[in-house]
PDB file of C-alpha atoms and ligand atoms in Angstrom:
ATOM      1  CA  MET D   1      11.491  -0.910  12.079  1.00 50.00           C
ATOM      2  CA  VAL D   2      12.679  -4.368  13.249  1.00 50.00           C
ATOM      3  CA  LYS D   3      14.101  -6.993  10.537  1.00 51.00           C
ATOM      4  CA  ASP D   4      12.252 -10.108  10.981  1.00 51.00           C
ATOM      5  CA  SER D   5      14.009 -14.206  11.216  1.00 50.00           C
ATOM      6  CA  ILE D   6      12.601 -15.114   8.435  1.00 58.00           C
ATOM      7  CA  LYS D   7      15.282 -15.765   5.525  1.00 74.00           C
ATOM      8  CA  ARG D   8      13.951 -13.630   3.024  1.00 90.00           C
ATOM      9  CA  ARG D   9      17.335 -11.903   1.676  1.00 92.00           C
ATOM     10  CA  LYS D  10      15.232  -8.500   0.191  1.00 96.00           C
ATOM     11  CA  PRO D  11      12.497  -6.763   2.330  1.00 97.00           C
ATOM     12  CA  ASN D  12       8.611  -7.077   1.739  1.00 98.00           C
ATOM     13  CA  ILE D  13       6.757  -3.402   2.599  1.00 98.00           C
ATOM     14  CA  LEU D  14       2.962  -2.842   2.131  1.00 98.00           C
ATOM     15  CA  VAL D  15       2.960   0.600   1.196  1.00 98.00           C
ATOM     16  CA  THR D  16      -1.431   1.204   1.911  1.00 98.00           C
ATOM     17  CA  GLY D  17      -3.293   4.271   2.647  1.00 98.00           C
ATOM     18  CA  THR D  18      -6.736   5.808   1.891  1.00 98.00           C
ATOM     19  CA  PRO D  19      -6.602   6.115  -2.151  1.00 97.00           C
ATOM     20  CA  GLY D  20      -5.491   8.695  -3.637  1.00 98.00           C
ATOM     21  CA  THR D  21      -2.413   9.812  -1.118  1.00 98.00           C
ATOM     22  CA  GLY D  22      -0.266   8.640  -3.716  1.00 98.00           C
ATOM     23  CA  LYS D  23       1.186   5.195  -2.879  1.00 98.00           C
ATOM     24  CA  THR D  24       0.907   4.096  -6.549  1.00 98.00           C
ATOM     25  CA  THR D  25       3.487   7.254  -7.565  1.00 98.00           C
ATOM     26  CA  THR D  26       5.589   6.559  -4.215  1.00 99.00           C
ATOM     27  CA  SER D  27       5.900   2.031  -5.008  1.00 99.00           C
ATOM     28  CA  THR D  28       6.502   3.135  -8.571  1.00 98.00           C
ATOM     29  CA  ALA D  29       9.395   5.623  -7.645  1.00 98.00           C
ATOM     30  CA  LEU D  30      10.177   3.667  -4.958  1.00 98.00           C
ATOM     31  CA  ALA D  31      10.547   0.767  -7.243  1.00 98.00           C
ATOM     32  CA  GLU D  32      12.856   2.225  -8.840  1.00 98.00           C
ATOM     33  CA  ALA D  33      14.831   3.438  -6.820  1.00 98.00           C
ATOM     34  CA  THR D  34      15.740  -0.099  -5.404  1.00 97.00           C
ATOM     35  CA  GLN D  35      14.938  -2.248  -8.111  1.00 97.00           C
ATOM     36  CA  LEU D  36      12.467  -4.049  -5.685  1.00 98.00           C
ATOM     37  CA  ASN D  37       9.266  -5.135  -7.691  1.00 98.00           C
ATOM     38  CA  HIS D  38       6.191  -3.076  -7.013  1.00 98.00           C
ATOM     39  CA  ILE D  39       2.974  -5.000  -7.148  1.00 98.00           C
ATOM     40  CA  ASN D  40      -0.283  -2.944  -7.448  1.00 98.00           C
ATOM     41  CA  ILE D  41      -3.530  -5.248  -5.820  1.00 98.00           C
ATOM     42  CA  GLY D  42      -5.611  -3.449  -8.341  1.00 97.00           C
ATOM     43  CA  ASP D  43      -4.194  -4.042 -11.795  1.00 97.00           C
ATOM     44  CA  LEU D  44      -3.652  -7.352 -10.019  1.00 98.00           C
ATOM     45  CA  VAL D  45      -6.566  -8.193  -9.233  1.00 98.00           C
ATOM     46  CA  LYS D  46      -8.439  -7.391 -12.724  1.00 97.00           C
ATOM     47  CA  GLU D  47      -5.797  -8.922 -14.778  1.00 97.00           C
ATOM     48  CA  LYS D  48      -5.693 -12.117 -13.728  1.00 98.00           C
ATOM     49  CA  ASN D  49      -9.826 -11.713 -11.993  1.00 98.00           C
ATOM     50  CA  LEU D  50      -9.424 -12.634  -8.896  1.00 98.00           C
ATOM     51  CA  HIS D  51     -12.629 -10.929  -7.477  1.00 98.00           C
ATOM     52  CA  ASP D  52     -16.079 -11.743  -7.311  1.00 97.00           C
ATOM     53  CA  GLY D  53     -17.606  -8.821  -9.643  1.00 96.00           C
ATOM     54  CA  TRP D  54     -17.826  -5.989  -9.773  1.00 96.00           C
ATOM     55  CA  ASP D  55     -19.719  -3.649  -6.755  1.00 94.00           C
ATOM     56  CA  ASP D  56     -21.802  -0.866  -8.534  1.00 91.00           C
ATOM     57  CA  GLU D  57     -22.827   0.771  -4.730  1.00 86.00           C
ATOM     58  CA  LEU D  58     -18.709   1.067  -4.246  1.00 85.00           C
ATOM     59  CA  ASP D  59     -17.555   1.720  -7.937  1.00 85.00           C
ATOM     60  CA  SER D  60     -15.254  -1.454  -8.324  1.00 91.00           C
ATOM     61  CA  TYR D  61     -14.311  -4.785  -8.324  1.00 95.00           C
ATOM     62  CA  ILE D  62     -15.213  -7.394  -4.957  1.00 96.00           C
ATOM     63  CA  LEU D  63     -10.998  -8.371  -3.833  1.00 97.00           C
ATOM     64  CA  ASN D  64     -11.405 -12.182  -3.426  1.00 98.00           C
ATOM     65  CA  GLU D  65      -8.917 -12.485  -0.090  1.00 98.00           C
ATOM     66  CA  ASP D  66      -8.340 -16.215  -0.880  1.00 98.00           C
ATOM     67  CA  LEU D  67      -7.166 -15.644  -4.688  1.00 98.00           C
ATOM     68  CA  VAL D  68      -5.211 -12.669  -4.303  1.00 98.00           C
ATOM     69  CA  CYS D  69      -3.188 -14.729  -1.105  1.00 98.00           C
ATOM     70  CA  ASP D  70      -3.148 -17.755  -2.822  1.00 98.00           C
ATOM     71  CA  GLU D  71      -1.372 -15.912  -6.277  1.00 98.00           C
ATOM     72  CA  LEU D  72       0.681 -13.977  -4.332  1.00 98.00           C
ATOM     73  CA  GLU D  73       2.810 -16.195  -1.891  1.00 97.00           C
ATOM     74  CA  ASP D  74       5.788 -17.396  -3.326  1.00 96.00           C
ATOM     75  CA  VAL D  75       6.542 -14.080  -5.095  1.00 97.00           C
ATOM     76  CA  MET D  76       6.695 -13.057  -1.364  1.00 97.00           C
ATOM     77  CA  ASP D  77       7.842 -16.231   0.078  1.00 96.00           C
ATOM     78  CA  GLU D  78      11.533 -15.168  -1.995  1.00 96.00           C
ATOM     79  CA  GLY D  79      10.926 -11.677  -1.190  1.00 97.00           C
ATOM     80  CA  GLY D  80      12.096  -7.898  -2.249  1.00 97.00           C
ATOM     81  CA  ASN D  81       8.076  -6.612  -3.145  1.00 98.00           C
ATOM     82  CA  ILE D  82       6.644  -3.333  -3.111  1.00 98.00           C
ATOM     83  CA  VAL D  83       2.526  -4.110  -2.186  1.00 98.00           C
ATOM     84  CA  ASP D  84       0.891  -1.137  -2.787  1.00 98.00           C
ATOM     85  CA  TYR D  85      -2.794  -1.757  -1.963  1.00 98.00           C
ATOM     86  CA  HIS D  86      -5.734   0.297   0.084  1.00 97.00           C
ATOM     87  CA  GLY D  87      -6.252  -2.627   2.663  1.00 97.00           C
ATOM     88  CA  CYS D  88      -4.334  -4.521   4.253  1.00 97.00           C
ATOM     89  CA  ASP D  89      -6.053  -6.806   7.335  1.00 97.00           C
ATOM     90  CA  PHE D  90      -5.911  -9.617   4.806  1.00 98.00           C
ATOM     91  CA  PHE D  91      -2.312  -9.747   3.834  1.00 98.00           C
ATOM     92  CA  PRO D  92      -0.435 -12.696   6.009  1.00 98.00           C
ATOM     93  CA  GLU D  93       1.725 -10.388   9.013  1.00 98.00           C
ATOM     94  CA  ARG D  94       5.098 -13.232   8.489  1.00 97.00           C
ATOM     95  CA  TRP D  95       5.621 -11.110   4.484  1.00 98.00           C
ATOM     96  CA  PHE D  96       5.449  -7.584   5.933  1.00 98.00           C
ATOM     97  CA  ASP D  97       8.858  -6.234   7.284  1.00 97.00           C
ATOM     98  CA  CYS D  98       7.668  -2.764   7.132  1.00 98.00           C
ATOM     99  CA  VAL D  99       4.020  -1.562   6.497  1.00 98.00           C
ATOM    100  CA  VAL D 100       4.251   2.099   5.735  1.00 98.00           C
ATOM    101  CA  VAL D 101       1.156   4.161   5.729  1.00 98.00           C
ATOM    102  CA  LEU D 102       0.975   7.039   3.058  1.00 98.00           C
ATOM    103  CA  GLN D 103      -1.550  10.120   4.583  1.00 98.00           C
ATOM    104  CA  THR D 104      -3.040  13.321   2.739  1.00 98.00           C
ATOM    105  CA  ASP D 105      -4.525  16.482   4.087  1.00 98.00           C
ATOM    106  CA  ASN D 106      -7.992  16.245   3.674  1.00 97.00           C
ATOM    107  CA  THR D 107      -8.773  19.423   1.252  1.00 97.00           C
ATOM    108  CA  ILE D 108      -5.516  18.363  -0.987  1.00 98.00           C
ATOM    109  CA  LEU D 109      -7.077  14.793  -1.551  1.00 98.00           C
ATOM    110  CA  TYR D 110     -10.422  16.295  -1.499  1.00 97.00           C
ATOM    111  CA  ASP D 111      -8.933  17.927  -4.514  1.00 97.00           C
ATOM    112  CA  ARG D 112      -7.139  14.871  -6.255  1.00 98.00           C
ATOM    113  CA  LEU D 113      -9.771  12.166  -6.254  1.00 97.00           C
ATOM    114  CA  SER D 114     -11.946  14.555  -7.375  1.00 97.00           C
ATOM    115  CA  ARG D 115      -9.798  14.858 -10.673  1.00 97.00           C
ATOM    116  CA  ARG D 116     -10.093  11.625 -10.728  1.00 96.00           C
ATOM    117  CA  GLY D 117     -13.189  12.288 -11.828  1.00 95.00           C
ATOM    118  CA  TYR D 118     -14.369  10.049  -8.381  1.00 94.00           C
ATOM    119  CA  LYS D 119     -18.307  10.356  -7.942  1.00 91.00           C
ATOM    120  CA  GLU D 120     -19.513  12.434  -4.632  1.00 93.00           C
ATOM    121  CA  SER D 121     -20.983   9.307  -2.979  1.00 93.00           C
ATOM    122  CA  LYS D 122     -17.201   7.480  -3.109  1.00 94.00           C
ATOM    123  CA  LEU D 123     -15.427  11.196  -2.875  1.00 96.00           C
ATOM    124  CA  SER D 124     -16.858  12.246   0.354  1.00 96.00           C
ATOM    125  CA  ASN D 125     -16.110   7.412   1.349  1.00 96.00           C
ATOM    126  CA  ASN D 126     -12.453   8.453   0.605  1.00 97.00           C
ATOM    127  CA  VAL D 127     -12.037  11.508   1.802  1.00 98.00           C
ATOM    128  CA  GLU D 128     -14.091  10.218   5.605  1.00 98.00           C
ATOM    129  CA  CYS D 129     -11.778   7.038   5.815  1.00 97.00           C
ATOM    130  CA  GLU D 130      -8.817   9.736   5.747  1.00 98.00           C
ATOM    131  CA  ILE D 131     -10.172  11.674   8.196  1.00 97.00           C
ATOM    132  CA  PHE D 132     -11.336   8.939  11.003  1.00 97.00           C
ATOM    133  CA  GLN D 133      -7.406   7.406   9.688  1.00 98.00           C
ATOM    134  CA  VAL D 134      -9.088   4.215   9.604  1.00 98.00           C
ATOM    135  CA  LEU D 135      -5.588   2.397   7.248  1.00 98.00           C
ATOM    136  CA  LEU D 136      -2.911   3.086   9.968  1.00 98.00           C
ATOM    137  CA  GLU D 137      -5.947   1.620  12.321  1.00 98.00           C
ATOM    138  CA  GLU D 138      -6.066  -0.641   9.846  1.00 98.00           C
ATOM    139  CA  ALA D 139      -2.316  -1.384   9.821  1.00 98.00           C
ATOM    140  CA  LYS D 140      -1.810  -1.438  13.533  1.00 98.00           C
ATOM    141  CA  GLU D 141      -3.954  -3.194  14.170  1.00 98.00           C
ATOM    142  CA  SER D 142      -3.036  -5.956  11.651  1.00 98.00           C
ATOM    143  CA  TYR D 143       1.397  -5.755  12.082  1.00 98.00           C
ATOM    144  CA  ALA D 144       3.422  -5.534  14.766  1.00 98.00           C
ATOM    145  CA  GLU D 145       4.176  -1.716  16.362  1.00 95.00           C
ATOM    146  CA  ASP D 146       7.894  -1.513  14.849  1.00 97.00           C
ATOM    147  CA  LYS D 147       6.520  -2.293  11.357  1.00 98.00           C
ATOM    148  CA  VAL D 148       4.513   0.579  10.627  1.00 98.00           C
ATOM    149  CA  VAL D 149       5.087   3.807   9.799  1.00 98.00           C
ATOM    150  CA  ALA D 150       2.953   6.988   9.044  1.00 98.00           C
ATOM    151  CA  LEU D 151       4.444   9.604   5.924  1.00 98.00           C
ATOM    152  CA  LYS D 152       3.486  12.872   4.722  1.00 98.00           C
ATOM    153  CA  SER D 153       2.328  12.529   1.198  1.00 98.00           C
ATOM    154  CA  ASP D 154       0.641  16.275   0.773  1.00 98.00           C
ATOM    155  CA  THR D 155       3.383  17.844  -1.738  1.00 98.00           C
ATOM    156  CA  ILE D 156       6.435  16.298  -4.421  1.00 98.00           C
ATOM    157  CA  GLU D 157       8.448  16.660  -1.872  1.00 98.00           C
ATOM    158  CA  ASP D 158       7.190  14.756   0.747  1.00 98.00           C
ATOM    159  CA  ILE D 159       7.071  11.960  -2.334  1.00 98.00           C
ATOM    160  CA  SER D 160      10.754  12.623  -2.964  1.00 98.00           C
ATOM    161  CA  ARG D 161      11.111  12.272   0.796  1.00 98.00           C
ATOM    162  CA  ASN D 162       9.718   9.553   1.623  1.00 98.00           C
ATOM    163  CA  VAL D 163      11.107   6.911  -1.345  1.00 98.00           C
ATOM    164  CA  ALA D 164      15.155   8.647  -0.240  1.00 98.00           C
ATOM    165  CA  THR D 165      14.039   7.511   3.370  1.00 98.00           C
ATOM    166  CA  LEU D 166      12.205   3.952   2.149  1.00 98.00           C
ATOM    167  CA  THR D 167      15.415   3.352  -0.280  1.00 98.00           C
ATOM    168  CA  ASP D 168      17.743   4.094   2.841  1.00 97.00           C
ATOM    169  CA  TRP D 169      16.000   1.519   5.047  1.00 97.00           C
ATOM    170  CA  ILE D 170      15.782  -1.140   2.211  1.00 96.00           C
ATOM    171  CA  ARG D 171      19.364  -1.123   2.063  1.00 95.00           C
ATOM    172  CA  ASN D 172      20.385  -1.254   5.654  1.00 94.00           C
ATOM    173  CA  TRP D 173      17.683  -3.799   5.804  1.00 92.00           C
ATOM    174  CA  SER D 174      19.874  -6.110   3.032  1.00 80.00           C
ATOM    175  CA  ILE D 175      23.963  -5.476   4.847  1.00 77.00           C
ATOM    176  CA  GLN D 176      22.195  -6.808   7.712  1.00 72.00           C
ATOM    177  CA  VAL D 177      21.006 -10.024   6.373  1.00 58.00           C
TER     178      VAL D 177
HETATM  179  P1  ADP F   1      -3.170   6.062  -5.247  1.00 73.47           P
HETATM  180  O1  ADP F   1      -2.434   4.684  -5.753  1.00 73.47           O
HETATM  181  O2  ADP F   1      -2.735   6.254  -3.050  1.00 73.47           O
HETATM  182  O3  ADP F   1      -4.601   5.946  -5.350  1.00 73.47           O
HETATM  183  P2  ADP F   1      -1.947   7.877  -6.594  1.00 73.47           P
HETATM  184  O4  ADP F   1      -0.477   8.089  -6.117  1.00 73.47           O
HETATM  185  O5  ADP F   1      -2.577   7.347  -7.492  1.00 73.47           O
HETATM  186  O6  ADP F   1      -2.450   7.654  -5.699  1.00 73.47           O
HETATM  187  O7  ADP F   1      -1.753   9.454  -6.659  1.00 73.47           O
HETATM  188  C1  ADP F   1      -3.226   9.565  -6.530  1.00 73.47           C
HETATM  189  C2  ADP F   1      -2.993  11.131  -8.149  1.00 73.47           C
HETATM  190  O8  ADP F   1      -2.167  11.783  -7.105  1.00 73.47           O
HETATM  191  C3  ADP F   1      -2.142  11.653  -9.204  1.00 73.47           C
HETATM  192  O9  ADP F   1      -2.087  12.475  -9.443  1.00 73.47           O
HETATM  193  C4  ADP F   1      -0.233  11.666  -8.075  1.00 73.47           C
HETATM  194  O10 ADP F   1       0.644  12.660  -9.071  1.00 73.47           O
HETATM  195  C5  ADP F   1      -1.307  12.752  -7.324  1.00 73.47           C
HETATM  196  N1  ADP F   1       0.166  12.562  -6.234  1.00 73.47           N
HETATM  197  C6  ADP F   1       0.272  11.506  -5.558  1.00 73.47           C
HETATM  198  N2  ADP F   1       0.784  12.024  -4.347  1.00 73.47           N
HETATM  199  C7  ADP F   1       1.209  13.149  -3.850  1.00 73.47           C
HETATM  200  C8  ADP F   1       1.976  14.308  -3.673  1.00 73.47           C
HETATM  201  N3  ADP F   1       2.295  13.469  -2.602  1.00 73.47           N
HETATM  202  N4  ADP F   1       2.345  15.650  -3.933  1.00 73.47           N
HETATM  203  C9  ADP F   1       1.381  15.837  -5.426  1.00 73.47           C
HETATM  204  N5  ADP F   1       1.272  15.132  -5.938  1.00 73.47           N
HETATM  205  C10 ADP F   1       0.510  13.718  -5.804  1.00 73.47           C
HETATM  206 MN1   MN F   2      -3.260   3.313  -6.767  1.00 73.47          MN
END
């Protein structure tokens, strides 16, 4: 994870991964530990109507990438954001200093998503997405290799360790500026 030459005083971090891998839980804890600003893209899209309607088949909003990127441009320039979303290929590459891909064991993920009440098709789509490491591949294709880090998120202990690791990294980044 190498620092960019961009003049941000605090880093921007993208937390991505298949739904249910713990992005929101991890981002919330990390924001608390570091005072960085947690941006949950799913919530933002709903609140500000940054979508083109509802997709019945996928059972989710159709996110409008241009609207989302326009909405975030200024705040991302400022730095100090933790962006939480299950996709990563449409954000400008220059926005992020670190791209975290959370990964969860398939059976654990299956249980989490059934508890969430996902319907069968959405459940199997997401577990398949995890099996084929779709988000890790997407991150590697969209960002420089030294910015992408995959972290295991099976247990509560994993969350604590990931938050501690990322908190250290954020502190170091800020000192180096
Ligand atoms: P995401 O934002 O990636 O969809 P969430 O953070 O909402 O995932 O987590 C989904 C569910 O799984 C929540 O009930 C959360 O408490 C649980 N969970 C997430 N990560 C872990 C983990 N590493 N260990 C145990 N439970 C977890
Ligand atoms: Mn979430």
